[in-house]
mmCIF file of C-alpha atoms and ligand atoms in Angstrom:
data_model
loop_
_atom_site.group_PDB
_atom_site.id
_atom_site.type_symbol
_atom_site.label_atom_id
_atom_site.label_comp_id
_atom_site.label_asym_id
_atom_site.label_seq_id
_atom_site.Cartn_x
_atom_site.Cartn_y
_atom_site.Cartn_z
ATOM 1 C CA UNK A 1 13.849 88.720 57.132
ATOM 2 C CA UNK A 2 17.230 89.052 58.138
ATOM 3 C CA UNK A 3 17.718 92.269 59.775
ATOM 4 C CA UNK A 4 15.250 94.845 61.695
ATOM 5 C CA UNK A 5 16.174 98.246 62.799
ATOM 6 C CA UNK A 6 13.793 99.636 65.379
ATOM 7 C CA UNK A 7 14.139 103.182 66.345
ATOM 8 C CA UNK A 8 11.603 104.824 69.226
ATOM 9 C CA UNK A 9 10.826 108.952 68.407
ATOM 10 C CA UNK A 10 9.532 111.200 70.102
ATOM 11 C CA UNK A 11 9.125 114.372 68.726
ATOM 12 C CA UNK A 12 11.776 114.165 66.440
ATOM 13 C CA UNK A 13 10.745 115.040 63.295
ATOM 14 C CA UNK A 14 13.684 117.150 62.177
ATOM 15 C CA UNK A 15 16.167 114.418 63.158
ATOM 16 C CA UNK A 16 14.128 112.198 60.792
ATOM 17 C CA UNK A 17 15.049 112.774 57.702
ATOM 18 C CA UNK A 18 18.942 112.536 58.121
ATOM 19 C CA UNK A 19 18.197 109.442 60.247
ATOM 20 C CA UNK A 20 16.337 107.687 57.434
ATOM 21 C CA UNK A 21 19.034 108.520 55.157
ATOM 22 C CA UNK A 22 22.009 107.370 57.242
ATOM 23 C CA UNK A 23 19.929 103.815 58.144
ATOM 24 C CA UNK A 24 19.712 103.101 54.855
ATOM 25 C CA UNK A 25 22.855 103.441 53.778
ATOM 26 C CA UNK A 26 23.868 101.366 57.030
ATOM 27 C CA UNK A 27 21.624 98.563 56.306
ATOM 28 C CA UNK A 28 22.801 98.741 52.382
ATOM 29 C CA UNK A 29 24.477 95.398 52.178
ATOM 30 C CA UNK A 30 21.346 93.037 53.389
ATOM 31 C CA UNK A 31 18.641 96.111 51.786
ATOM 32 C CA UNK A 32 16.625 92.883 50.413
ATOM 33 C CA UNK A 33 16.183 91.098 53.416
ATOM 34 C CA UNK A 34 15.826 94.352 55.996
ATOM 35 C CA UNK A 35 13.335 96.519 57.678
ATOM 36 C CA UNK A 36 13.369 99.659 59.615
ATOM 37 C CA UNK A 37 10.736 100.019 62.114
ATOM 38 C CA UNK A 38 10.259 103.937 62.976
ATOM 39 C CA UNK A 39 8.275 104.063 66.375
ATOM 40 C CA UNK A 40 5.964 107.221 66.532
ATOM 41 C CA UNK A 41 5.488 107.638 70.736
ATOM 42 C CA UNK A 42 2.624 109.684 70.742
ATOM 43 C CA UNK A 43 4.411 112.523 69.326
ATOM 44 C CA UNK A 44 2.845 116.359 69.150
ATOM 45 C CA UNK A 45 4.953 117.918 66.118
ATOM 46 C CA UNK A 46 5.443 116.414 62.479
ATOM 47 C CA UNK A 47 7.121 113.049 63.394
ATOM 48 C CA UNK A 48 4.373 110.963 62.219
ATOM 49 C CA UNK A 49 4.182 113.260 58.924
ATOM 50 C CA UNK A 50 8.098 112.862 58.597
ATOM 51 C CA UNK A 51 7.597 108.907 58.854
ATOM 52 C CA UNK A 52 5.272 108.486 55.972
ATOM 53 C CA UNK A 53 7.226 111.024 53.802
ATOM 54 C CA UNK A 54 10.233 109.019 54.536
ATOM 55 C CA UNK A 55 8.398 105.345 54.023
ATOM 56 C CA UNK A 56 7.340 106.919 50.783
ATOM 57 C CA UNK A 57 10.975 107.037 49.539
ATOM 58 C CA UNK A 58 12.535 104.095 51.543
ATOM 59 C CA UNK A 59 10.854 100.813 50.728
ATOM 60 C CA UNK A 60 11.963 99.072 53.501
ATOM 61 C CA UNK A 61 10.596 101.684 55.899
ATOM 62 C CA UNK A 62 7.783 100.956 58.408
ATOM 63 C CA UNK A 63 6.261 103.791 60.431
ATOM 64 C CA UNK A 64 3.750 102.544 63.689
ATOM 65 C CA UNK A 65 2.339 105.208 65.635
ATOM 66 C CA UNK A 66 1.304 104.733 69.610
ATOM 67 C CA UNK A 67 -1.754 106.140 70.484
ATOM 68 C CA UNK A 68 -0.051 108.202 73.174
ATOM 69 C CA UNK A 69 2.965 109.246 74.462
ATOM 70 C CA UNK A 70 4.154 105.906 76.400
ATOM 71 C CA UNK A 71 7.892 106.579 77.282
ATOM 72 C CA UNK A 72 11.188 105.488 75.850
ATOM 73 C CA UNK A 73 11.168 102.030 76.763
ATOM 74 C CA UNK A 74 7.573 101.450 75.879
ATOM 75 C CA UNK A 75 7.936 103.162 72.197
ATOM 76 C CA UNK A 76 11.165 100.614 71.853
ATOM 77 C CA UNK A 77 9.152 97.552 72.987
ATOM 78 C CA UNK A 78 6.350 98.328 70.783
ATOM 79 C CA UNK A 79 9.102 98.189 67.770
ATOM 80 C CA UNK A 80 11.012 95.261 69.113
ATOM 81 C CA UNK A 81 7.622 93.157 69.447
ATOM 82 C CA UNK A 82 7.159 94.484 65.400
ATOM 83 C CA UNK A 83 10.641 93.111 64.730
ATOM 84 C CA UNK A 84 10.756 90.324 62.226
ATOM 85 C CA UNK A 85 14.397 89.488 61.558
ATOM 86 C CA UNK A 86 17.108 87.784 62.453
ATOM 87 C CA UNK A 87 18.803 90.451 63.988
ATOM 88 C CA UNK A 88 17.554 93.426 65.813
ATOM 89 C CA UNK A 89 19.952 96.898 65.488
ATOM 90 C CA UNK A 90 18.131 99.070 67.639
ATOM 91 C CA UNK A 91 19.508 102.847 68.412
ATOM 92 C CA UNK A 92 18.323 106.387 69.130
ATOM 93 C CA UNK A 93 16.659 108.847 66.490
ATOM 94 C CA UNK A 94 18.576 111.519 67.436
ATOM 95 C CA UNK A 95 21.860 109.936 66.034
ATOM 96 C CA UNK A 96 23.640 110.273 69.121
ATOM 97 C CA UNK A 97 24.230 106.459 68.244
ATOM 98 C CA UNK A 98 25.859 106.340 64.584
ATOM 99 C CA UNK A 99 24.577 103.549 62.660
ATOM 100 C CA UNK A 100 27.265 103.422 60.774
ATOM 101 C CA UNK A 101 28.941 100.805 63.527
ATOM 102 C CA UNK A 102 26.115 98.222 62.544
ATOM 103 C CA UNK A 103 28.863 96.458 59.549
ATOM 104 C CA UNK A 104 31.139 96.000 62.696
ATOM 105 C CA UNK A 105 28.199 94.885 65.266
ATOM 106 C CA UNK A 106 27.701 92.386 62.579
ATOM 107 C CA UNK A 107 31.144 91.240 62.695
ATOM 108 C CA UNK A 108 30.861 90.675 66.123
ATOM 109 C CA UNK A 109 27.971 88.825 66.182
ATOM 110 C CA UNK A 110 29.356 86.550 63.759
ATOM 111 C CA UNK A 111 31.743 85.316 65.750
ATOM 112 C CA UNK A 112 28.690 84.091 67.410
ATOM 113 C CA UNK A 113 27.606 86.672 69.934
ATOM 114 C CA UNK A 114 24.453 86.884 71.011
ATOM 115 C CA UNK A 115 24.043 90.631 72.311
ATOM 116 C CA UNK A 116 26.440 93.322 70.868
ATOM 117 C CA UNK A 117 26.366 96.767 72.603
ATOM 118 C CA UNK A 118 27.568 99.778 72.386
ATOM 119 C CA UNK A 119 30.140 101.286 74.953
ATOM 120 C CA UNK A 120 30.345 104.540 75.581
ATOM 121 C CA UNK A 121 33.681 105.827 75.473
ATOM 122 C CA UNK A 122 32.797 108.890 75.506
ATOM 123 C CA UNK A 123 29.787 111.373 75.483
ATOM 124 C CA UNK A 124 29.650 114.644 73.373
ATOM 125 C CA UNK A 125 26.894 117.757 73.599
ATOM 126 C CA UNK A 126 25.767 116.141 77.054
ATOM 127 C CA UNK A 127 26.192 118.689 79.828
ATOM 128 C CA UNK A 128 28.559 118.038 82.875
ATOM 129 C CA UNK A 129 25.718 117.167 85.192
ATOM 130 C CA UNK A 130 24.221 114.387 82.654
ATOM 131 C CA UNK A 131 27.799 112.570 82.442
ATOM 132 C CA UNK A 132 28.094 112.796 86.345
ATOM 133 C CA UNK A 133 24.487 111.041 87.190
ATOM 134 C CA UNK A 134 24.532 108.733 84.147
ATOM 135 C CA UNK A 135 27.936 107.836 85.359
ATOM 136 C CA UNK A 136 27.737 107.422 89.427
ATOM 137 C CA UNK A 137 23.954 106.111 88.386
ATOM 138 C CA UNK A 138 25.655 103.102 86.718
ATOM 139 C CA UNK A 139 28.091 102.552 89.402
ATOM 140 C CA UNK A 140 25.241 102.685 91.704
ATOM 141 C CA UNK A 141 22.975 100.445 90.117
ATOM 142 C CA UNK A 142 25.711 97.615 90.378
ATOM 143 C CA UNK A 143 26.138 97.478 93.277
ATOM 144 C CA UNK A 144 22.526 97.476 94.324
ATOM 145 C CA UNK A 145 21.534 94.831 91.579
ATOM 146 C CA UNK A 146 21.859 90.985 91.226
ATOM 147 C CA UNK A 147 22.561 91.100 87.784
ATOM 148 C CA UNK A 148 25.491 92.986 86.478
ATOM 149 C CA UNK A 149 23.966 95.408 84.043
ATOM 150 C CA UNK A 150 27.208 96.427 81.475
ATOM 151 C CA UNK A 151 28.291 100.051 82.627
ATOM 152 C CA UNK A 152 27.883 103.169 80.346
ATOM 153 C CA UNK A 153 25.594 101.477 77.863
ATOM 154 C CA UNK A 154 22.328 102.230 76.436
ATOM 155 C CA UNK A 155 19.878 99.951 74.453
ATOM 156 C CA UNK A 156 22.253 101.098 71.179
ATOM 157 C CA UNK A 157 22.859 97.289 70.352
ATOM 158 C CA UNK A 158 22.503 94.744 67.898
ATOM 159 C CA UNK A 159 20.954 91.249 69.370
ATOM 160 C CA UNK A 160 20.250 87.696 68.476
ATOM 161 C CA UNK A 161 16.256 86.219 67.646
ATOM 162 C CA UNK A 162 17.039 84.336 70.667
ATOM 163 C CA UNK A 163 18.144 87.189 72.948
ATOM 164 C CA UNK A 164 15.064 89.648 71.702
ATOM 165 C CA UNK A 165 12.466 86.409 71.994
ATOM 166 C CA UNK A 166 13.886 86.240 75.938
ATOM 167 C CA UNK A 167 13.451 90.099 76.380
ATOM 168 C CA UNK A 168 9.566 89.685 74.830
ATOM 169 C CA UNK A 169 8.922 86.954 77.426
ATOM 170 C CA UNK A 170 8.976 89.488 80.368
ATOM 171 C CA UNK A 171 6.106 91.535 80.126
ATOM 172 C CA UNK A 172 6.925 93.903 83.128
ATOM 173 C CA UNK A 173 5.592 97.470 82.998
ATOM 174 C CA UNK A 174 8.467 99.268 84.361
ATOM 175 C CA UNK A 175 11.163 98.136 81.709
ATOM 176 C CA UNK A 176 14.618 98.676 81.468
ATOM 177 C CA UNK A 177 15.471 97.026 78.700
ATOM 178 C CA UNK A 178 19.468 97.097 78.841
ATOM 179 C CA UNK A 179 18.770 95.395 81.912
ATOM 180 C CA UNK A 180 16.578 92.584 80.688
ATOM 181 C CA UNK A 181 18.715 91.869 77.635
ATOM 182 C CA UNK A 182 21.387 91.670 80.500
ATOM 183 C CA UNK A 183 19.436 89.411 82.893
ATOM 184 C CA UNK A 184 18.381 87.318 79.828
ATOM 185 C CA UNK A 185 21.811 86.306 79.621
ATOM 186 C CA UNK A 186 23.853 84.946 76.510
ATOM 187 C CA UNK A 187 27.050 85.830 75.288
ATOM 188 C CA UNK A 188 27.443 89.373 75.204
ATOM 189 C CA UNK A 189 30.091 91.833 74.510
ATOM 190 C CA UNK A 190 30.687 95.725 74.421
ATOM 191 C CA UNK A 191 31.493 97.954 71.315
ATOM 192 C CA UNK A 192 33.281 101.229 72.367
ATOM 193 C CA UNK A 193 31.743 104.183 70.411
ATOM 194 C CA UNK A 194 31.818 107.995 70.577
ATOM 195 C CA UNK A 195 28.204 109.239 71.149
ATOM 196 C CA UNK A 196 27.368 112.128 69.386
ATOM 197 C CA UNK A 197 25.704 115.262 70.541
ATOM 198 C CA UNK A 198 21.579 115.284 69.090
ATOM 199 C CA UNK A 199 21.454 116.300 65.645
ATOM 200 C CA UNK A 200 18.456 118.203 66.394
ATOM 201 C CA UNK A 201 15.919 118.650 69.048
ATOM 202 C CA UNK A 202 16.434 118.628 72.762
ATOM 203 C CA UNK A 203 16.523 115.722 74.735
ATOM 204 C CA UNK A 204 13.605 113.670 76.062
ATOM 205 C CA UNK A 205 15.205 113.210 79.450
ATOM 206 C CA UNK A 206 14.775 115.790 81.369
ATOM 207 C CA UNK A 207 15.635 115.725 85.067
ATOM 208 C CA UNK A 208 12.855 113.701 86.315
ATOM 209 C CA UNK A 209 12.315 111.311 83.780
ATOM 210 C CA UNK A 210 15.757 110.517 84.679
ATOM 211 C CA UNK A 211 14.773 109.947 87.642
ATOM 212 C CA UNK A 212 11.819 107.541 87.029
ATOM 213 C CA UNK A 213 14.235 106.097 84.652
ATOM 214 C CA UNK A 214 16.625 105.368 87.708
ATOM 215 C CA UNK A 215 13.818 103.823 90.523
ATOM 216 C CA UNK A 216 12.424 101.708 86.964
ATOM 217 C CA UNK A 217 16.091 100.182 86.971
ATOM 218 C CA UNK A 218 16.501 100.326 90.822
ATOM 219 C CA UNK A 219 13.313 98.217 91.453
ATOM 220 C CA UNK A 220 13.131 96.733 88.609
ATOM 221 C CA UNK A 221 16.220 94.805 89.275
ATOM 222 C CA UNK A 222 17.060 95.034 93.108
ATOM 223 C CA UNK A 223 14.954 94.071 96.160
ATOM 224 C CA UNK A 224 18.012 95.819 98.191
ATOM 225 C CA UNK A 225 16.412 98.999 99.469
ATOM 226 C CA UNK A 226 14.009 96.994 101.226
ATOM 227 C CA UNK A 227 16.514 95.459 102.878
ATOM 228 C CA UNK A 228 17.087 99.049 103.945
ATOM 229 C CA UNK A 229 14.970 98.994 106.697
ATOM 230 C CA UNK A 230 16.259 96.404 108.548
ATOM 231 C CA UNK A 231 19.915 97.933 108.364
ATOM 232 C CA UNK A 232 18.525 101.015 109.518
ATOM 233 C CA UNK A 233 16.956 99.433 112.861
ATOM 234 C CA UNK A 234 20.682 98.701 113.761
ATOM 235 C CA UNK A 235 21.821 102.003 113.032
ATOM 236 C CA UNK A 236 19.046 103.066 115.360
ATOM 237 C CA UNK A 237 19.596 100.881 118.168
ATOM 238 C CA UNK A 238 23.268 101.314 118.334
ATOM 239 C CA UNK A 239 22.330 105.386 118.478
ATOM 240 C CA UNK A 240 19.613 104.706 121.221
ATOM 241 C CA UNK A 241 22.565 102.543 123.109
ATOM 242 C CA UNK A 242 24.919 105.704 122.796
ATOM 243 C CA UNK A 243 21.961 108.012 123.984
ATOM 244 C CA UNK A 244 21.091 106.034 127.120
ATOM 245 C CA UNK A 245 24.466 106.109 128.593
ATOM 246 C CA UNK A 246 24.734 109.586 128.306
ATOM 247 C CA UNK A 247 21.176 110.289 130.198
ATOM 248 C CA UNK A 248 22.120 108.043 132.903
ATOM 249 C CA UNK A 249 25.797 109.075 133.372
ATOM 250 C CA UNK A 250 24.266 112.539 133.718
ATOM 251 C CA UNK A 251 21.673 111.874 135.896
ATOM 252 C CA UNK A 252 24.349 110.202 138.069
ATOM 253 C CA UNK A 253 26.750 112.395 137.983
ATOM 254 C CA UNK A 254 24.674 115.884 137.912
ATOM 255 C CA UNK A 255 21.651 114.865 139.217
ATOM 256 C CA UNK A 256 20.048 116.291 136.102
ATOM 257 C CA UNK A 257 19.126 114.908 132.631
ATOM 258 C CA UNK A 258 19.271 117.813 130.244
ATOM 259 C CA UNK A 259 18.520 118.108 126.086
ATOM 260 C CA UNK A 260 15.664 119.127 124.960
ATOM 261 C CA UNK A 261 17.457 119.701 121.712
ATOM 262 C CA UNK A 262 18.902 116.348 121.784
ATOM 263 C CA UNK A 263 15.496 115.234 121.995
ATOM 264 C CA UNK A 264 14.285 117.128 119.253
ATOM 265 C CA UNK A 265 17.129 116.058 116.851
ATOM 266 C CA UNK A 266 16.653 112.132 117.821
ATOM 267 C CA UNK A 267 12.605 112.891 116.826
ATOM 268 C CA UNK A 268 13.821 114.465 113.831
ATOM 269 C CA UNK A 269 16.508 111.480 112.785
ATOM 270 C CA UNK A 270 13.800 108.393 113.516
ATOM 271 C CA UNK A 271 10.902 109.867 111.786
ATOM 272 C CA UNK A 272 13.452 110.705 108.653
ATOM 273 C CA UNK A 273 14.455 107.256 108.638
ATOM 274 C CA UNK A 274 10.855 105.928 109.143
ATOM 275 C CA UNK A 275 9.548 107.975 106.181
ATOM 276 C CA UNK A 276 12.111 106.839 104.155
ATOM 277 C CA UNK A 277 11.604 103.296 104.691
ATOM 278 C CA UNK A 278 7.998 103.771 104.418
ATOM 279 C CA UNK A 279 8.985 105.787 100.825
ATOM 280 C CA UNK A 280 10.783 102.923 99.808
ATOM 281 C CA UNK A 281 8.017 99.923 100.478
ATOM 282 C CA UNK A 282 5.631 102.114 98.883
ATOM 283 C CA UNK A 283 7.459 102.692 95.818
ATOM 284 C CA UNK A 284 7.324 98.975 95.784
ATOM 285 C CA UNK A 285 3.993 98.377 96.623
ATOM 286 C CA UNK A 286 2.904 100.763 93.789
ATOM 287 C CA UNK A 287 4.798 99.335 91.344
ATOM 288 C CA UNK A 288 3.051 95.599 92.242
ATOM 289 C CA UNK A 289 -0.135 97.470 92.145
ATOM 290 C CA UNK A 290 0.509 98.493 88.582
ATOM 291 C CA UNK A 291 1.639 95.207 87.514
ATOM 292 C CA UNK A 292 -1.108 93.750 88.893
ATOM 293 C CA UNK A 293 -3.506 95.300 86.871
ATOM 294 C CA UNK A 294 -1.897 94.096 83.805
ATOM 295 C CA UNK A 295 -2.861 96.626 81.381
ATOM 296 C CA UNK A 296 -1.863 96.343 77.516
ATOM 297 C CA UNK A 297 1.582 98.587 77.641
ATOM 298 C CA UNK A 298 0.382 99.958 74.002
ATOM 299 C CA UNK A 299 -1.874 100.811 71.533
ATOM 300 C CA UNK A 300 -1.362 101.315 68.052
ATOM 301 C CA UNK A 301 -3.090 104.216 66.304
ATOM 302 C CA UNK A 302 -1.630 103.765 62.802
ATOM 303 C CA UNK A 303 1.017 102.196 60.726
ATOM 304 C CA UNK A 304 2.486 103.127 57.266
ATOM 305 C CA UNK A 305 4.760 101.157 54.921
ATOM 306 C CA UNK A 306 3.459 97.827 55.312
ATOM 307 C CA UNK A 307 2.873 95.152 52.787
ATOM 308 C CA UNK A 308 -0.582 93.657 53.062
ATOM 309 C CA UNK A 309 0.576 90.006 53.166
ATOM 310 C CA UNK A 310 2.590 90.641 56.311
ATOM 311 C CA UNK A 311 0.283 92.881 58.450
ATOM 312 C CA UNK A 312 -2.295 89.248 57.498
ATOM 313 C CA UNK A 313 0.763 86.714 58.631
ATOM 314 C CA UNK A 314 2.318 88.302 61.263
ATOM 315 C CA UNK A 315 1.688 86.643 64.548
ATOM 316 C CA UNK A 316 -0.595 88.070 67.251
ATOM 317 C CA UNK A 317 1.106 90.422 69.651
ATOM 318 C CA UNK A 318 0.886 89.621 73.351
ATOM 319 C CA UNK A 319 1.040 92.751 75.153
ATOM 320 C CA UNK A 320 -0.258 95.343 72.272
ATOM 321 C CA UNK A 321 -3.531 95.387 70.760
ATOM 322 C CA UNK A 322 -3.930 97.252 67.227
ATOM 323 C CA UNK A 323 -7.264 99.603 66.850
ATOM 324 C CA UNK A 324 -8.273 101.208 64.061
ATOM 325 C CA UNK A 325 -7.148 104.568 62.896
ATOM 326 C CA UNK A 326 -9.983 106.046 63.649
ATOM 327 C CA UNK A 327 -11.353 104.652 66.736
ATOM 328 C CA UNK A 328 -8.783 106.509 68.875
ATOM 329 C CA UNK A 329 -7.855 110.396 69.178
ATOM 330 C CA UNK A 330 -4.906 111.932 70.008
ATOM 331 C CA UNK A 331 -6.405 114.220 72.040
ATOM 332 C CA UNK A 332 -5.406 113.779 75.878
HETATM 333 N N1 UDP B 1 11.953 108.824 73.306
HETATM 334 C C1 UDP B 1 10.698 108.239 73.130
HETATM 335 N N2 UDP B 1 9.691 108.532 74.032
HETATM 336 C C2 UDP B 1 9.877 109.378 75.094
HETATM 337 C C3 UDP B 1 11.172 109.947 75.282
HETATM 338 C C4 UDP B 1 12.170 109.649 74.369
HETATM 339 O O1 UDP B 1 10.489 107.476 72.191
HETATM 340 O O2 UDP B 1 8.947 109.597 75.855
HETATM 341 C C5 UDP B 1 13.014 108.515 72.342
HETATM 342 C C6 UDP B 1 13.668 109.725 71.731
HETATM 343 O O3 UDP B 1 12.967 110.159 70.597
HETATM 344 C C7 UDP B 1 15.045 109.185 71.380
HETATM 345 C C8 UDP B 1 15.305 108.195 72.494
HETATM 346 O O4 UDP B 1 14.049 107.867 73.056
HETATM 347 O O5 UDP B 1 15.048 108.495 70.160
HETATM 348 C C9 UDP B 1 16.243 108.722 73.561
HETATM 349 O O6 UDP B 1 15.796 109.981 74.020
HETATM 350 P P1 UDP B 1 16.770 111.227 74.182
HETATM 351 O O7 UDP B 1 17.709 111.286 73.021
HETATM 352 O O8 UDP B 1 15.936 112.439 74.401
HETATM 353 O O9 UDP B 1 17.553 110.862 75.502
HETATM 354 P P2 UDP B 1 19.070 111.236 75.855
HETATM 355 O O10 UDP B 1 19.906 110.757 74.701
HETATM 356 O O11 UDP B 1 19.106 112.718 76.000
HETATM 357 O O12 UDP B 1 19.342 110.499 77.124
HETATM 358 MG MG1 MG B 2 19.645 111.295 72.798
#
């Protein structure tokens, strides 16, 4: 196998028809030696119906379906750890992300690349607020993180065997995936595109999943905020330094030591900054906690469009388990 395309959906099943049709003209020049892996999260409208209509006309089509609704960067890893090929194309099913840039992502990588993403150069059908937080969010993240995590990307990309194999090897919960393939290291290079607004649907990143999305990436890849805390102490002392002078220069001077407002604001100030700290180390704390119990990230409900003597060779999966199709319900 030469060349995998793995595309996470979630309740997209009217993007999926024009999405099949578009991959497979993408992939036409290696069609003998390529796969498309359609990743079902746990969807509640036709997507899984659309899947197996679609791997009915496209041989090289492979549906799997989670067994709930995991999240984004689950519903990817599920399709990456599916992967067989060489290369790994992986992009949205919305077709914000045209596949038709794979021949040149190709080109790239021939030249001996290990990661090629796609740039952003621009972002239509998004509103104004999305561009603003996806844009100060990147800035943001840089300078918080240790790693420098390409700006205005998503996990549109093609990678290397090698590159995906190093992503597979962490089996964090929390993933960020553009980050890992960016920790991972290699050489890696950007693709400027012009993302498309959804064919159909409305997005899947609403406010506060963007949010999550954000603290996943924050502490995912930065141990700065807790570093927070100790900044903050200076901050504090230097105010309590300020404070002190005043009381005494009035007590000197006027005999008096007045503010109880100035006592209620310094109250108010410390026990902000002290529940933010203690925000902080418990947004850390729960996220060990969750590791720590080291669930499987996924389950597998059901999978159409593949050929017997691969589902018997393929290797075991480390952090998925596969159950049968009718040992688990959808119902939640
Ligand atoms: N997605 C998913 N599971 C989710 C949310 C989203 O598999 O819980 C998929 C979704 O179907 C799409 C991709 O992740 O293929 C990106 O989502 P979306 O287009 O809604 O995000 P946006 O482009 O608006 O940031
Ligand atoms: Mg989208």
């Amino acid at each position: 196998m030469y060349l995998s395309v793995v595309v996470p959906c979630f309740n997209e099943d009217e993007s999926i028809p024009l999405l099949v049709e578009r991959l497979a003209q993408a992939i036409a020049p290696w069609a003998d030696r390529a796969e498309i892996i359609l990743v079902d999260d746990g969807s509640d409208d036709e997507t899984w119906a659309a899947m197996e209509v679609a791997s009915a006309q496209v041989p090289q089509l492979r549906g799997l379906r989670l067994s709930a609704n995991r999240g984004h960067q689950v519903a990817l890893t599920a399709g990456l750890e599916a992967a067989r090929g060489e290369r790994i194309f992986m992009l949205d099913a919305d077709l914000q992300d045209p596949p038709e840039i794979l021949p040149d992502m190709m080109a790239m990588m021939d030249r001996g690349y290990d990661v090629v993403y796609g740039r952003r150069a621009e972002r239509k059908g998004e509103t104004l607020f999305k561009r603003l937080t996806a844009h100060l969010f990147y800035r943001f993240l840089n300078v918080l993180s240790d790693v420098a995590i390409p700006k205005d990307t998503g996990d549109f990309r093609l990678v290397s065997r090698r590159s995906l194999d190093a992503v597979l090897g962490m089996p964090e919960r929390s993933r960020f995936i553009r980050g890992m393939f960016a920790w991972a290291g290699y050489r890696q290079v950007g693709l400027e595109y012009v993302r498309d607004a959804r064919v159909a649907g409305v997005t899947k990143y609403p406010f506060r999943a963007m949010l999550r999305f954000a603290t996943d990436a924050l502490t995912g890849f930065s141990t700065k905020p807790l570093k927070i805390a100790t900044r903050l102490s200076f901050v504090s002392l230097l105010v309590t330094v300020f404070m002190s002078v005043y009381v005494f220069g009035s007590l000197v001077m006027f005999n008096t030591a007045p503010g109880w407002a100035s006592m209620l604001l310094a109250i108010s100030f410390f026990s902000g900054i002290q529940l933010l700290t203690l925000g902080i180390l418990g947004e850390y704390v729960g996220r060990l906690y969750m590791e720590s119990k080291q669930r499987p990230l996924y389950f597998l409900s059901q999978e159409t469009g593949v050929p017997t003597q691969l589902q018997q060779g393929s290797d075991p999966v480390v952090t998925s388990v596969v159950t049968e199709p009718s040992s688990t319900s959808k119902a939640s």
